[in-house]
Coordinates of C-alpha atoms and ligand atoms in Angstrom, one line a residue:
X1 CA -25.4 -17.4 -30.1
X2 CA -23.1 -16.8 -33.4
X3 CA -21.5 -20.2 -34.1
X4 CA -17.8 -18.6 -32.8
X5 CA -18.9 -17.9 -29.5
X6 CA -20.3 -21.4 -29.5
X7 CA -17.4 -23.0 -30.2
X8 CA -15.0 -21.1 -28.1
X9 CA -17.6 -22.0 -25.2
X10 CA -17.4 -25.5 -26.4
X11 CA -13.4 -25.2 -26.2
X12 CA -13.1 -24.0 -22.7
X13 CA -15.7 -26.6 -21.6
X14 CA -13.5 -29.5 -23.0
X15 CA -10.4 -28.3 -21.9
X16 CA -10.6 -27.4 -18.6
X17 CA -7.9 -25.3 -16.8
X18 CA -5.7 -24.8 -20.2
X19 CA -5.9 -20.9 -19.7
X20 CA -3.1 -20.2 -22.7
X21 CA -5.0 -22.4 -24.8
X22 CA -8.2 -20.4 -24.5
X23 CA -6.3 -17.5 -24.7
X24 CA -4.5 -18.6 -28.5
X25 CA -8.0 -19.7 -29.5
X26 CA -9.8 -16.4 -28.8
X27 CA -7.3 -14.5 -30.5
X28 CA -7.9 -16.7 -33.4
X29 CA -11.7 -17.0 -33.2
X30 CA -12.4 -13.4 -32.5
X31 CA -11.0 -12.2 -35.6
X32 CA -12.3 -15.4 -38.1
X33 CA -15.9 -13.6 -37.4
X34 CA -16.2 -11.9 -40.4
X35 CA -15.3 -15.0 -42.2
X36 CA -17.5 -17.1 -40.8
X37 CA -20.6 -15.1 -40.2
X38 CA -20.1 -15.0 -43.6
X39 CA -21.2 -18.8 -43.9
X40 CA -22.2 -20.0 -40.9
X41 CA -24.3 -22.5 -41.4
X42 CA -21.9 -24.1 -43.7
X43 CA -18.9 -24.0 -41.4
X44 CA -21.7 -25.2 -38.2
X45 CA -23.3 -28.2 -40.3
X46 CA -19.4 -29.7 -40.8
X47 CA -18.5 -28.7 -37.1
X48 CA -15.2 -27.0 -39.1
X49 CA -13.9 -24.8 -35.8
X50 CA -14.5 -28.0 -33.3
X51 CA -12.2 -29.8 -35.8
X52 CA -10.0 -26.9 -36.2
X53 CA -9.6 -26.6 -32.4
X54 CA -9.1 -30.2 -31.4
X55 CA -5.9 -31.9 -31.8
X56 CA -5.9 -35.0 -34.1
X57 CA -4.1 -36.7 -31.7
X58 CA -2.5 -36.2 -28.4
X59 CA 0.4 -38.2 -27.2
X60 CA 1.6 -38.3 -23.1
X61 CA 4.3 -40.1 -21.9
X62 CA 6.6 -40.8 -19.1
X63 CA 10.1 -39.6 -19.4
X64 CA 12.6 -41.4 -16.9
X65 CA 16.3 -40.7 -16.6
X66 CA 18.8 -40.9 -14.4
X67 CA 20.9 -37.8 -12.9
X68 CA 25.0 -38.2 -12.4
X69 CA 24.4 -39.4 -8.3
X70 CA 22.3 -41.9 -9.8
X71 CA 18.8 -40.6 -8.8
X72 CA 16.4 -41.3 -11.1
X73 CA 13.9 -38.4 -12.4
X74 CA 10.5 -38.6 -13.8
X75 CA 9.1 -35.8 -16.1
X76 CA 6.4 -35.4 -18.7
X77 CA 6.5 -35.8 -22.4
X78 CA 4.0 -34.5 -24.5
X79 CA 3.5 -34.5 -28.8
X80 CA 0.1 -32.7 -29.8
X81 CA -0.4 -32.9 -33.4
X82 CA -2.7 -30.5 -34.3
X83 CA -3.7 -30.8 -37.4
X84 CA -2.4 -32.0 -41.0
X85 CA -4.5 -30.3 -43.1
X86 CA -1.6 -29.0 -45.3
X87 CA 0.9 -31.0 -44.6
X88 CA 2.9 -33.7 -41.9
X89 CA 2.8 -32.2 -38.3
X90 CA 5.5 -29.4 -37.8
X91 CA 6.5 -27.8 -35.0
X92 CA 9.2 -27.1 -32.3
X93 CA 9.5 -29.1 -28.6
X94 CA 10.0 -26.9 -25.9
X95 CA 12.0 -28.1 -22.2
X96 CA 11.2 -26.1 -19.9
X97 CA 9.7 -26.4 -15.8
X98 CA 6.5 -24.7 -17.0
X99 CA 5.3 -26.7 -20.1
X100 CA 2.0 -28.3 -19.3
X101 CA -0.9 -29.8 -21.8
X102 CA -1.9 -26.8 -22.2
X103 CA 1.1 -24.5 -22.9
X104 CA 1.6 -27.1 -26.0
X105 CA -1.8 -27.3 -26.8
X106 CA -1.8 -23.5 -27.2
X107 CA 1.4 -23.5 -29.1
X108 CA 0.3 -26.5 -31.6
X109 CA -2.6 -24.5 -32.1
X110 CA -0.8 -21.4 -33.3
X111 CA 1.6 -23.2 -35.5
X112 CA -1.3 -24.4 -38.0
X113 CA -2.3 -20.5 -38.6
X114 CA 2.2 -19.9 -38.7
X115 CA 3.1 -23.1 -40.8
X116 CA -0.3 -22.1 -43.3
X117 CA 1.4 -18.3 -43.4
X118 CA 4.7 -20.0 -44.5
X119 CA 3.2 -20.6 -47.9
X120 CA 5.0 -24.4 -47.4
X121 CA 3.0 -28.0 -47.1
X122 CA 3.5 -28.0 -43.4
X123 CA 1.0 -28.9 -41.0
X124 CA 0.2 -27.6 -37.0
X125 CA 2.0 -29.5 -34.0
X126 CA 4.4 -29.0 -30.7
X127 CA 5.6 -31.0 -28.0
X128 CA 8.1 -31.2 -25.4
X129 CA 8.8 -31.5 -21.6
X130 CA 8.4 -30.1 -18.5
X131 CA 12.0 -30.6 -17.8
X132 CA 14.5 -27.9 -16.7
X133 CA 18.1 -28.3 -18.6
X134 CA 19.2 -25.5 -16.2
X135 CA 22.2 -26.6 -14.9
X136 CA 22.1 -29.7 -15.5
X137 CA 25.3 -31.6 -17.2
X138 CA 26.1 -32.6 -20.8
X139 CA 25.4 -36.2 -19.7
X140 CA 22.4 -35.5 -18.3
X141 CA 20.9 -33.9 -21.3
X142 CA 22.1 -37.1 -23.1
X143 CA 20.4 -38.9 -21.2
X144 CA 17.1 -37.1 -21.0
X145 CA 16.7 -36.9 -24.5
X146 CA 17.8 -39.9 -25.5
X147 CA 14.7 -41.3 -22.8
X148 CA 12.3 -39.1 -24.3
X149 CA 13.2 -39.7 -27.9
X150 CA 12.9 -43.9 -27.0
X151 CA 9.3 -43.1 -26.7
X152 CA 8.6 -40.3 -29.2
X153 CA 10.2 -42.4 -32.2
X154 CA 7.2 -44.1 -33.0
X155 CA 4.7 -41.2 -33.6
X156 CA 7.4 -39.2 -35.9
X157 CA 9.1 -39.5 -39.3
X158 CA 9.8 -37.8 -42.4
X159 CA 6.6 -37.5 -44.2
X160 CA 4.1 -38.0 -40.4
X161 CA 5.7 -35.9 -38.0
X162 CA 9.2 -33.5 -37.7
X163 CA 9.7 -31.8 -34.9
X164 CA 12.5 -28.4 -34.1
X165 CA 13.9 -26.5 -31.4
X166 CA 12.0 -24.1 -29.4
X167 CA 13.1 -22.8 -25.6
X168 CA 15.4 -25.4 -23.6
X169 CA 15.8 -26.8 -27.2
X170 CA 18.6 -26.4 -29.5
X171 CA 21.6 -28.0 -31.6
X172 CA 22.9 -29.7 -28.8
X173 CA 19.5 -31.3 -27.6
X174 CA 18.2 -32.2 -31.4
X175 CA 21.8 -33.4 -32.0
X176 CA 21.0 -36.4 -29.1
X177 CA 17.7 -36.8 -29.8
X178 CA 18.2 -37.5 -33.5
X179 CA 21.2 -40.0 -32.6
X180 CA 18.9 -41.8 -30.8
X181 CA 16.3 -42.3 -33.1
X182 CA 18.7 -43.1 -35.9
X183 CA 19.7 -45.7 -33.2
X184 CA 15.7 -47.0 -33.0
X185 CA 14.7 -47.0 -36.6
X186 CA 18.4 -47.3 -38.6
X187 CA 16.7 -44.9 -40.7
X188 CA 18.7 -41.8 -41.9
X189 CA 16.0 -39.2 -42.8
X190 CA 15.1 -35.7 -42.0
X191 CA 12.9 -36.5 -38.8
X192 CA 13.8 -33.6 -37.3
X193 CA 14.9 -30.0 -37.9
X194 CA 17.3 -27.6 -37.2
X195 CA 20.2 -29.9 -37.0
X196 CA 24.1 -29.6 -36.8
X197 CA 25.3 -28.6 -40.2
X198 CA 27.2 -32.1 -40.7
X199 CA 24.2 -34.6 -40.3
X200 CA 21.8 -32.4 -42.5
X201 CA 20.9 -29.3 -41.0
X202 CA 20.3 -26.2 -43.3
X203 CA 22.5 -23.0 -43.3
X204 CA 20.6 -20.4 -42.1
X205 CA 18.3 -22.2 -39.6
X206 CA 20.0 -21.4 -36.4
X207 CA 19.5 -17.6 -37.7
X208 CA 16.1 -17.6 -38.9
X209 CA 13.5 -16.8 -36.7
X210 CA 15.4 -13.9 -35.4
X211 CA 16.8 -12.9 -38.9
X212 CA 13.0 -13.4 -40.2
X213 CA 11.6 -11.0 -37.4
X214 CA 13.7 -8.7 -39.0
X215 CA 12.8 -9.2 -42.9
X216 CA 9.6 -8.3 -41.5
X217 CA 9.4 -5.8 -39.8
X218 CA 11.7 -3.6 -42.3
X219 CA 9.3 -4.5 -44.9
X220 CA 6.2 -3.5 -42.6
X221 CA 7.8 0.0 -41.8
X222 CA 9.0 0.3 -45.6
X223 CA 5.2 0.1 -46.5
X224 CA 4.1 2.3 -43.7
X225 CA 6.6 5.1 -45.1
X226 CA 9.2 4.6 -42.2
X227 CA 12.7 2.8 -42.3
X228 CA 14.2 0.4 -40.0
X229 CA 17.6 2.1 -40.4
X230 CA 18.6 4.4 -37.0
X231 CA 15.7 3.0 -34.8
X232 CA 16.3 2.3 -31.2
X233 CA 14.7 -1.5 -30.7
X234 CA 14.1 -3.2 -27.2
X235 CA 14.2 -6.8 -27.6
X236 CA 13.6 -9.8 -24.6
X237 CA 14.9 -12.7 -24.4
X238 CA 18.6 -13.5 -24.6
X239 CA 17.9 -17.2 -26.5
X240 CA 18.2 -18.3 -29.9
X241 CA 15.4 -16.0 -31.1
X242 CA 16.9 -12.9 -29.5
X243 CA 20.4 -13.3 -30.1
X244 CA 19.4 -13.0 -34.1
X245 CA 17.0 -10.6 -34.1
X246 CA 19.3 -8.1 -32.4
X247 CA 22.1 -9.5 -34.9
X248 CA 20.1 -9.0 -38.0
X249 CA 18.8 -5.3 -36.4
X250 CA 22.1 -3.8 -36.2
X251 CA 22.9 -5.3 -40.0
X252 CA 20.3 -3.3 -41.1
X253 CA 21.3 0.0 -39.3
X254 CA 19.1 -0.3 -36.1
X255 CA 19.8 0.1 -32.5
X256 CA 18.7 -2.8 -30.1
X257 CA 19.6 -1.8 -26.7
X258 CA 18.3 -4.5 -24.4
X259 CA 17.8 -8.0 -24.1
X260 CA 17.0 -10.0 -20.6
X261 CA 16.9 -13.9 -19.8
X262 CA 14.3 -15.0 -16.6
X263 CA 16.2 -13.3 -13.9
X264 CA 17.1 -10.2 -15.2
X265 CA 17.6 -7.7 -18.2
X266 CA 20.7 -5.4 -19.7
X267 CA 20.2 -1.9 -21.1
X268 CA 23.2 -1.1 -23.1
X269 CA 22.5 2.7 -24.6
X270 CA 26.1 1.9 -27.0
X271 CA 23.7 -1.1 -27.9
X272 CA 23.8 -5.0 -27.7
X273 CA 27.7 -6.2 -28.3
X274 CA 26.2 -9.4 -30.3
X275 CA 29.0 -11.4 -29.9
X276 CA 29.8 -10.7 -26.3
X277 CA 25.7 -11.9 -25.5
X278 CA 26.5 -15.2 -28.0
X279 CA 29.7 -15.6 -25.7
X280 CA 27.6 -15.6 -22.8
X281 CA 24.5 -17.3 -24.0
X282 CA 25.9 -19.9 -26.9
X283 CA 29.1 -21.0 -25.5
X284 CA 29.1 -20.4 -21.4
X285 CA 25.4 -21.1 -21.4
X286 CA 25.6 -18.1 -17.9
X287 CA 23.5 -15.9 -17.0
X288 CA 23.5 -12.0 -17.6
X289 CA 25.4 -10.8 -15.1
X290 CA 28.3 -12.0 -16.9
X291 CA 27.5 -9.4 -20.0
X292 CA 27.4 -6.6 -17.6
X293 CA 30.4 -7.7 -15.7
X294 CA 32.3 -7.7 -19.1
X295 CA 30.6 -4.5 -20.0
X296 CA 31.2 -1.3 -19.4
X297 CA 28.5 0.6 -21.1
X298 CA 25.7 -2.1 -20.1
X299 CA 23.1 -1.8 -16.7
X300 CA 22.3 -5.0 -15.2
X301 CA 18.7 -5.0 -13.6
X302 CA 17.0 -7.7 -11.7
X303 CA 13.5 -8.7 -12.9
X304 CA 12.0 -7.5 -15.6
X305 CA 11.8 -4.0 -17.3
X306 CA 13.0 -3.7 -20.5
X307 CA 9.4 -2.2 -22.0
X308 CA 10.2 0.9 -19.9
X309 CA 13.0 1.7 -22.2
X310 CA 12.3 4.5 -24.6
X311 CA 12.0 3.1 -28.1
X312 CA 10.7 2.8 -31.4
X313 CA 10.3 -0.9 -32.5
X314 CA 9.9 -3.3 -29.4
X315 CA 10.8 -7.0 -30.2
X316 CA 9.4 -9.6 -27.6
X317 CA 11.7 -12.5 -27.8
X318 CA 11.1 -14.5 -24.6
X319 CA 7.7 -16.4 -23.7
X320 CA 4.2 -16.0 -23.7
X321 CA 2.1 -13.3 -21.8
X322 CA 5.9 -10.9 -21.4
X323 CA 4.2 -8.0 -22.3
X324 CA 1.2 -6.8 -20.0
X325 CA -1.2 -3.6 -20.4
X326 CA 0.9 -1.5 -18.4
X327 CA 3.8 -2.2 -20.4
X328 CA 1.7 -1.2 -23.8
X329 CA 0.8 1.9 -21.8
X330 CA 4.4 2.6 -21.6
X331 CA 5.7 1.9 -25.0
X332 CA 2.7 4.1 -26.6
X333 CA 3.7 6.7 -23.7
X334 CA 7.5 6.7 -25.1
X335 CA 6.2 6.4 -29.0
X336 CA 7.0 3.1 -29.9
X337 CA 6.2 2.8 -33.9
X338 CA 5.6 -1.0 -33.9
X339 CA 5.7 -4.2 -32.1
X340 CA 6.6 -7.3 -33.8
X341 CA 6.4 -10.5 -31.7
X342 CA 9.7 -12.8 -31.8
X343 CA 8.3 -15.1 -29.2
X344 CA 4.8 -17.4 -29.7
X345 CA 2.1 -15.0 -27.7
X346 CA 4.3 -12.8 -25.8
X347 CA 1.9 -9.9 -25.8
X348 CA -1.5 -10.2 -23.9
X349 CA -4.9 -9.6 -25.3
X350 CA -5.4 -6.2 -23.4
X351 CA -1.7 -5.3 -24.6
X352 CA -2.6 -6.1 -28.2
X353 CA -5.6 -4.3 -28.0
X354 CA -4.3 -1.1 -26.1
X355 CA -1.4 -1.0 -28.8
X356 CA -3.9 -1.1 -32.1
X357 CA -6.2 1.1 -30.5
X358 CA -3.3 3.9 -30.4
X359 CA -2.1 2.8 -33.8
X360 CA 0.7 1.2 -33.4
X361 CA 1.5 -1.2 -36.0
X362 CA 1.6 -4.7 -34.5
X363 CA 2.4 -7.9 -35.7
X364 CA 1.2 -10.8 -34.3
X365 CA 4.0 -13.9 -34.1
X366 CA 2.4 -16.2 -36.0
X367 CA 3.1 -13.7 -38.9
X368 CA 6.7 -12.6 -37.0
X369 CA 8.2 -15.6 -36.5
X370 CA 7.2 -17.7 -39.2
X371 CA 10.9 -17.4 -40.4
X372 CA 11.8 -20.5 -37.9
X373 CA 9.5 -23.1 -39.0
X374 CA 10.0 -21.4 -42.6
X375 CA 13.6 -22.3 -42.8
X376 CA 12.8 -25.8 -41.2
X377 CA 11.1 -26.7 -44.4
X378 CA 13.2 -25.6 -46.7
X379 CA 15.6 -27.8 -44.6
X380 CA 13.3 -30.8 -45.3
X381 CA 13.6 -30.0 -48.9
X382 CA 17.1 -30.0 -48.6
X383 CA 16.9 -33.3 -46.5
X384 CA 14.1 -34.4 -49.1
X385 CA 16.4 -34.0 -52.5
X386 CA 19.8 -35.2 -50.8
X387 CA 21.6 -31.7 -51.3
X388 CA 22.4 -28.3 -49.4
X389 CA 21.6 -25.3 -50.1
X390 CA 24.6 -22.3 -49.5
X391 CA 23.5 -19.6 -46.8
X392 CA 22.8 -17.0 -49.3
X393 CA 20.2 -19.0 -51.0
X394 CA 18.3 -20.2 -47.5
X395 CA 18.5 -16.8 -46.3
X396 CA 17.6 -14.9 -50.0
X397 CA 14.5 -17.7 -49.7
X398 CA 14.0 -16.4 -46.0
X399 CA 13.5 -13.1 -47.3
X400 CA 11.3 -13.8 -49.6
X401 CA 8.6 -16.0 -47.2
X402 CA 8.8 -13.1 -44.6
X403 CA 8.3 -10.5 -47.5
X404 CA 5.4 -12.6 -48.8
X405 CA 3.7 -13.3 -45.3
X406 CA 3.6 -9.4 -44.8
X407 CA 2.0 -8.8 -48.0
X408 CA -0.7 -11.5 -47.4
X409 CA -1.8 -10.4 -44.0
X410 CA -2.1 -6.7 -45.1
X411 CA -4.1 -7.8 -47.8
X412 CA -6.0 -10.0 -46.2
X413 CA -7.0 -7.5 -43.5
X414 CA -7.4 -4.8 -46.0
X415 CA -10.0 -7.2 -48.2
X416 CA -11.9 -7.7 -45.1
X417 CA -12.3 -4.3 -43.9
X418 CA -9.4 -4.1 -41.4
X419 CA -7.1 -2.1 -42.8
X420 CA -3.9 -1.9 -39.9
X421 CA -5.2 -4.8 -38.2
X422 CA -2.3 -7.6 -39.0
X423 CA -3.1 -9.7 -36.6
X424 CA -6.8 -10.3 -37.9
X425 CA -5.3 -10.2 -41.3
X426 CA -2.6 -13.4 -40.2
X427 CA -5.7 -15.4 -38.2
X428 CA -7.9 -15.1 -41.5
X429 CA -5.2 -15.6 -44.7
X430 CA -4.1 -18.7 -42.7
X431 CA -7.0 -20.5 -41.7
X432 CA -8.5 -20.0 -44.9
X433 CA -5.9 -22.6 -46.7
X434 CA -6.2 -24.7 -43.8
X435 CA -10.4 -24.9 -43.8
X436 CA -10.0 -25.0 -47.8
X437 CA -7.8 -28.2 -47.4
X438 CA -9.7 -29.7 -44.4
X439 CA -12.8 -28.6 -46.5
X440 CA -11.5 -30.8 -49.9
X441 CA -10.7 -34.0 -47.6
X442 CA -14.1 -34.8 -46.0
X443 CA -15.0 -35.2 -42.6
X444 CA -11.9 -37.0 -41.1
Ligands
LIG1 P1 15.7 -20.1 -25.9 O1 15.5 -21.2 -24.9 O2 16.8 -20.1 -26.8 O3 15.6 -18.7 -25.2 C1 14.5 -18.3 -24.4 C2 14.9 -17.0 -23.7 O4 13.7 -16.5 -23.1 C3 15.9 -17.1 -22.7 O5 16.6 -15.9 -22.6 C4 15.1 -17.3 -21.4 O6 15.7 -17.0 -20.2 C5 13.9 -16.5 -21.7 N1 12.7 -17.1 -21.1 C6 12.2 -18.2 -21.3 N2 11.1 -18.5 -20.5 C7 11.0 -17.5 -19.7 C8 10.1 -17.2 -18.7 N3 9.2 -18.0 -18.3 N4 10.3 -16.0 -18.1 C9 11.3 -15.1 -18.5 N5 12.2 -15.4 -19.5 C10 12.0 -16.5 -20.1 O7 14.3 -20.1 -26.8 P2 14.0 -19.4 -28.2 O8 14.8 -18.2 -28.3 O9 14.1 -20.5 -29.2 O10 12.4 -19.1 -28.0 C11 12.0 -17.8 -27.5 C12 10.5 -17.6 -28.0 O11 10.4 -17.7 -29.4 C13 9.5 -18.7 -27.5 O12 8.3 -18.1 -27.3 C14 9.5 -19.7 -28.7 O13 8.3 -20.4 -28.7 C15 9.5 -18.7 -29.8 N6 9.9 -19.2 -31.1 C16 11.1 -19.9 -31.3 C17 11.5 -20.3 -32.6 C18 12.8 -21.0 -32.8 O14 13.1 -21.2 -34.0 N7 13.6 -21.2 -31.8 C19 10.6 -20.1 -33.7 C20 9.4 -19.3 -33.4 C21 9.1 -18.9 -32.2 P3 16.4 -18.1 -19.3 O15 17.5 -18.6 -20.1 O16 16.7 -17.4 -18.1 O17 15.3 -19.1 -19.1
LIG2 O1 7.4 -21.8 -32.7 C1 8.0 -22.2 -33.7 O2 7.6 -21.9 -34.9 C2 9.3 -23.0 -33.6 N1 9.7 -23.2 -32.4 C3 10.0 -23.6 -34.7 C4 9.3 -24.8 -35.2 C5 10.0 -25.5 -36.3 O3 9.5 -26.6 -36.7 O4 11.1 -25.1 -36.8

C-alpha cells in the first residue's frame, strides 16, 4: 500500500467518528501523491504525514457560566494546536451548537496548508465552543467568554498561541475575551486578533477575508482571460465573511445577488443592498426576513437554495459541506465560470470533483480565504512594532498576499503536472514549506 493510503488509514483508525476530519485530510493527502511517491521512503522512515496529521497538542475544557435567571450552563471548550512548524499556532475560534473535536480538528488541520499559503511565520491551530450565542444577551456573552478565556489563558500568548474570530465569533466576543485575559496575565500584548480598532486591532481586518476572496478571484479570472467586472455572483452566508465579499464584488463592478443565514436565503435580481444586509446582520444581529421585509426587489425563501440561481462566479460563505453534488450539477448546468470557497470546506468532495471535471475553475479555501488569517498577522506585526498601519496600506498588503497565493498555486499545480487543478496546487505549495520546516527541526 503507497505510504498515503497508509497514513490516511492510520488517521481514521485513530480518530474515530471525526468524519470532517477525514474528510480535510483526504483532500489534502489525495493530492500530496505526486509529492510523496516521489520520496517515499524518506517521508515513511521519519513518519512526516503521521506528524503532519496529529495535533501537537489538544486542549478540552469545561466552560461554566451562568444565564440572566441564574441557571448555570455547561459547554465545551476546545484549542487544537496543530502544528508550529512555521510559526506560533494561528487560527480562529468558532461558537457554534455543532462544533465538536472533530469539526476543530478538521479546521486546525486546514489552517497549517492556509497560514503556510499566507507566505507569513504563522503556524496551524483552531478552537472554540459548542456554544450557541443565538439569542442569548450581551451579559451572557460576557459571561461565556470571560469563563472560557479563565481557562484558555494559559495555553495562549503572543509568540505560543493567538487566536481570531470565525462563526459565532467576532469584535464583540474577542473584545471580552481579550479583557479578561488582560485581567489574568496584566499583560498587554497581541494575544489575539481581529480586535476593536482602539485596543490594537488592524484596519482592514474586519474586511479581509471577504475583501481577499475577492482579490482572488479577479486575479484568477484575469489570468484565465475573463474579468470580474458585470458577473452575476451567488454568495452564502450572511456573516462577517459574506457581508465583505459581496461589498468588495460590487466595488469591482460585479453582481452578487444572494446571500442566506441557517434558516433561509434572499435573491435580490437589483442585487445585495450591502448596507441594508450590514443593518440587519452587524447592528440588529436578525434574521433575513427582516432584509426582505425592508426590500422590495429581494425574495425571501426558507431553507436553502441559493446554488440554483443562475450565475457565473458562486462564492460559498457559510460552513462546511453547503455545497453538495447536485448543486455542482446545477451551477455547471447554468454555466458558472468559477467557484471560489469563502467558507473553510464548504464544497464536498464529489462537488469539487464534478466541478473540475467540467472545467470549472475552482479554488479551494485554503487558497480563498487566506485573506483573514493574512490580515491577522499583519495585525501581529502591527501589535509586534507598537504602531498602526492606515487602511490603504493593510488592504494594498491584502492585495498583494491574495495576488501572490494565486500565483503560487497555479504554479505549483502547473510544475506538477496539474495544470487547472488549484486545489492540488494549494495542498502541495503549502505543505511543502511546512515538511521543509518540520524537516530542518528533527523529529519533535
Ligand atoms: P459568521 O458567524 O459571521 O457568519 C456565518 C454565516 O453562515 C451566518 O450567516 C450563518 O447563519 C451561516 N451559517 C453558519 N453555520 C451554518 C450552518 N450550519 N448552516 C447554515 N448556515 C450557517 O461567520 P464567518 O462569516 O466568520 O464564517 C463563515 C465561514 O468562513 C466559516 O466557514 C469560517 O470558518 C470561514 N472563515 C472565516 C474567516 C474569518 O475571518 N471570519 C476567515 C476564513 C474562513 P446563522 O447566523 O443563521 O447561523
Ligand atoms: O479560518 C480562518 O482562517 C479564520 N477564521 C481566521 C483565523 C485568524 O487567525 O484570523
Amino acid at each position: 500500500m503507497s505510504y498515503v493510503d497508509e497514513v490516511y488509514n492510520y488517521v481514521v483508525e485513530k480518530n474515530p467518528a471525526q468524519p470532517e476530519f477525514h474528510q480535510a485530510v483526504k483532500e489534502v493527502l489525495d493530492s500530496l501523491r505526486v509529492v510523496i511517491d516521489a520520496n517515499e521512503e524518506e517521508y515513511r522512515k521519519d513518519a512526516l504525514l503521521e506528524r503532519l496529521c496529529t495535533p501537537e497538542r489538544q486542549i478540552l475544557f469545561r466552560v461554566p457560566w451562568v444565564d440572566d435567571k441564574g441557571q448555570v450552563h455547561v459547554n465545551n471548550g476546545f484549542r487544537i494546536q496543530f502544528n508550529s512548524a512555521i510559526g506560533p499556532y494561528k487560527g480562529g475560534l468558532r461558537f457554534h451548537p455543532s462544533v465538536n473535536l472533530g469539526i476543530i480538528k478538521f479546521l486546525g488541520f486546514e489552517q497549517i496548508f492556509k497560514n503556510s499559503l499566507t507566505g507569513l511565520p504563522i503556524g496551524g491551530g483552531k478552537g472554540g465552543s459548542d456554544f450557541d450565542p443565538k439569542g442569548k444577551s450581551d451579559r451572557e456573552i460576557m459571561a461565556f467568554c470571560q469563563s472560557f478565556m479563565t481557562e484558555l489563558f494559559r495555553h495562549i500568548g503572543a509568540d505560543t498561541d493567538v487566536p481570531a474570530g470565525d462563526i459565532g465569533v467576532g469584535g464583540r466576543e474577542i473584545g471580552y475575551m481579550y479583557g479578561q485575559y488582560k485581567r489574568i496575565r496584566d499583560t498587554y500584548e497581541g494575544v489575539l486578533t481581529g480586535k476593536g480598532l482602539t485596543y490594537g486591532g488592524s484596519l482592514a481586518r474586519t474586511q479581509a477575508t471577504g475583501y481577499g476572496l475577492l482579490y482572488l478571484t479577479e486575479e484568477l479570472l484575469k489570468c484565465n482571460g475573463s474579468d470580474i467586472k458585470g458577473k452575476t455572483v451567488v454568495v452564502s452566508g450572511a456573516g462577517n465573511v459574506a457581508i465583505y465579499a459581496i461589498e468588495k464584488a460590487q466595488q469591482l463592478g460585479a453582481k452578487p445577488v444572494t446571500c442566506s443565514d441557517s434558516t433561509g436565503w434572499i435573491y435580490d435580481p437589483e442585487g445585495i443592498d450591502v448596507e441594508l444586509l450590514k443593518e440587519v446582520k452587524e447592528v440588529k444581529r436578525a434574521r433575513l426576513t427582516e432584509y426582505a421585509a425592508a426590500r422590495k426587489s429581494a425574495e425571501y425563501h426558507e431553507g436553502r437554495g441559493v446554488w440554483s440561481i443562475k450565475c457565473d462566479v458562486a462564492l460559498p460563505c457559510a460552513t462546511q459541506n453547503e455545497l453538495h453534488l447536485e448543486d455542482a450539477k446545477q451551477l455547471v448546468a447554468n454555466g458558472v465560470q468559477a467557484v471560489c470557497e469563502g467558507a473553510n470546506m464548504p464544497t464536498t468532495i464529489e462537488a469539487t470533483e464534478y466541478l473540475q471535471q467540467n472545467n470549472v475553475m475552482f479554488v479551494g479555501g485554503k487558497a480563498a480565504n487566506a485573506g483573514g488569517v493574512g490580515t491577522s498577522a499583519l495585525e501581529m506585526s502591527q501589535n509586534s512594532e507598537r504602531l498602526s498601519w492606515t487602511f490603504e496600506e493593510v488592504d494594498a498588503k491584502l492585495k498583494q498576499i491574495m495576488v501572490n497565493i494565486y500565483h503560487n498555486i497555479d504554479d505549483a499545480a502547473k510544475k506538477y503536472g496539474m495544470e487547472g487543478n488549484y486545489v492540488a496546487g494549494a495542498n502541495i505549495a503549502g505543505f511543502l514549506k511546512v515538511a521543509e520546516a518540520m524537516k530542518a527541526q528533527g523529529i519533535v
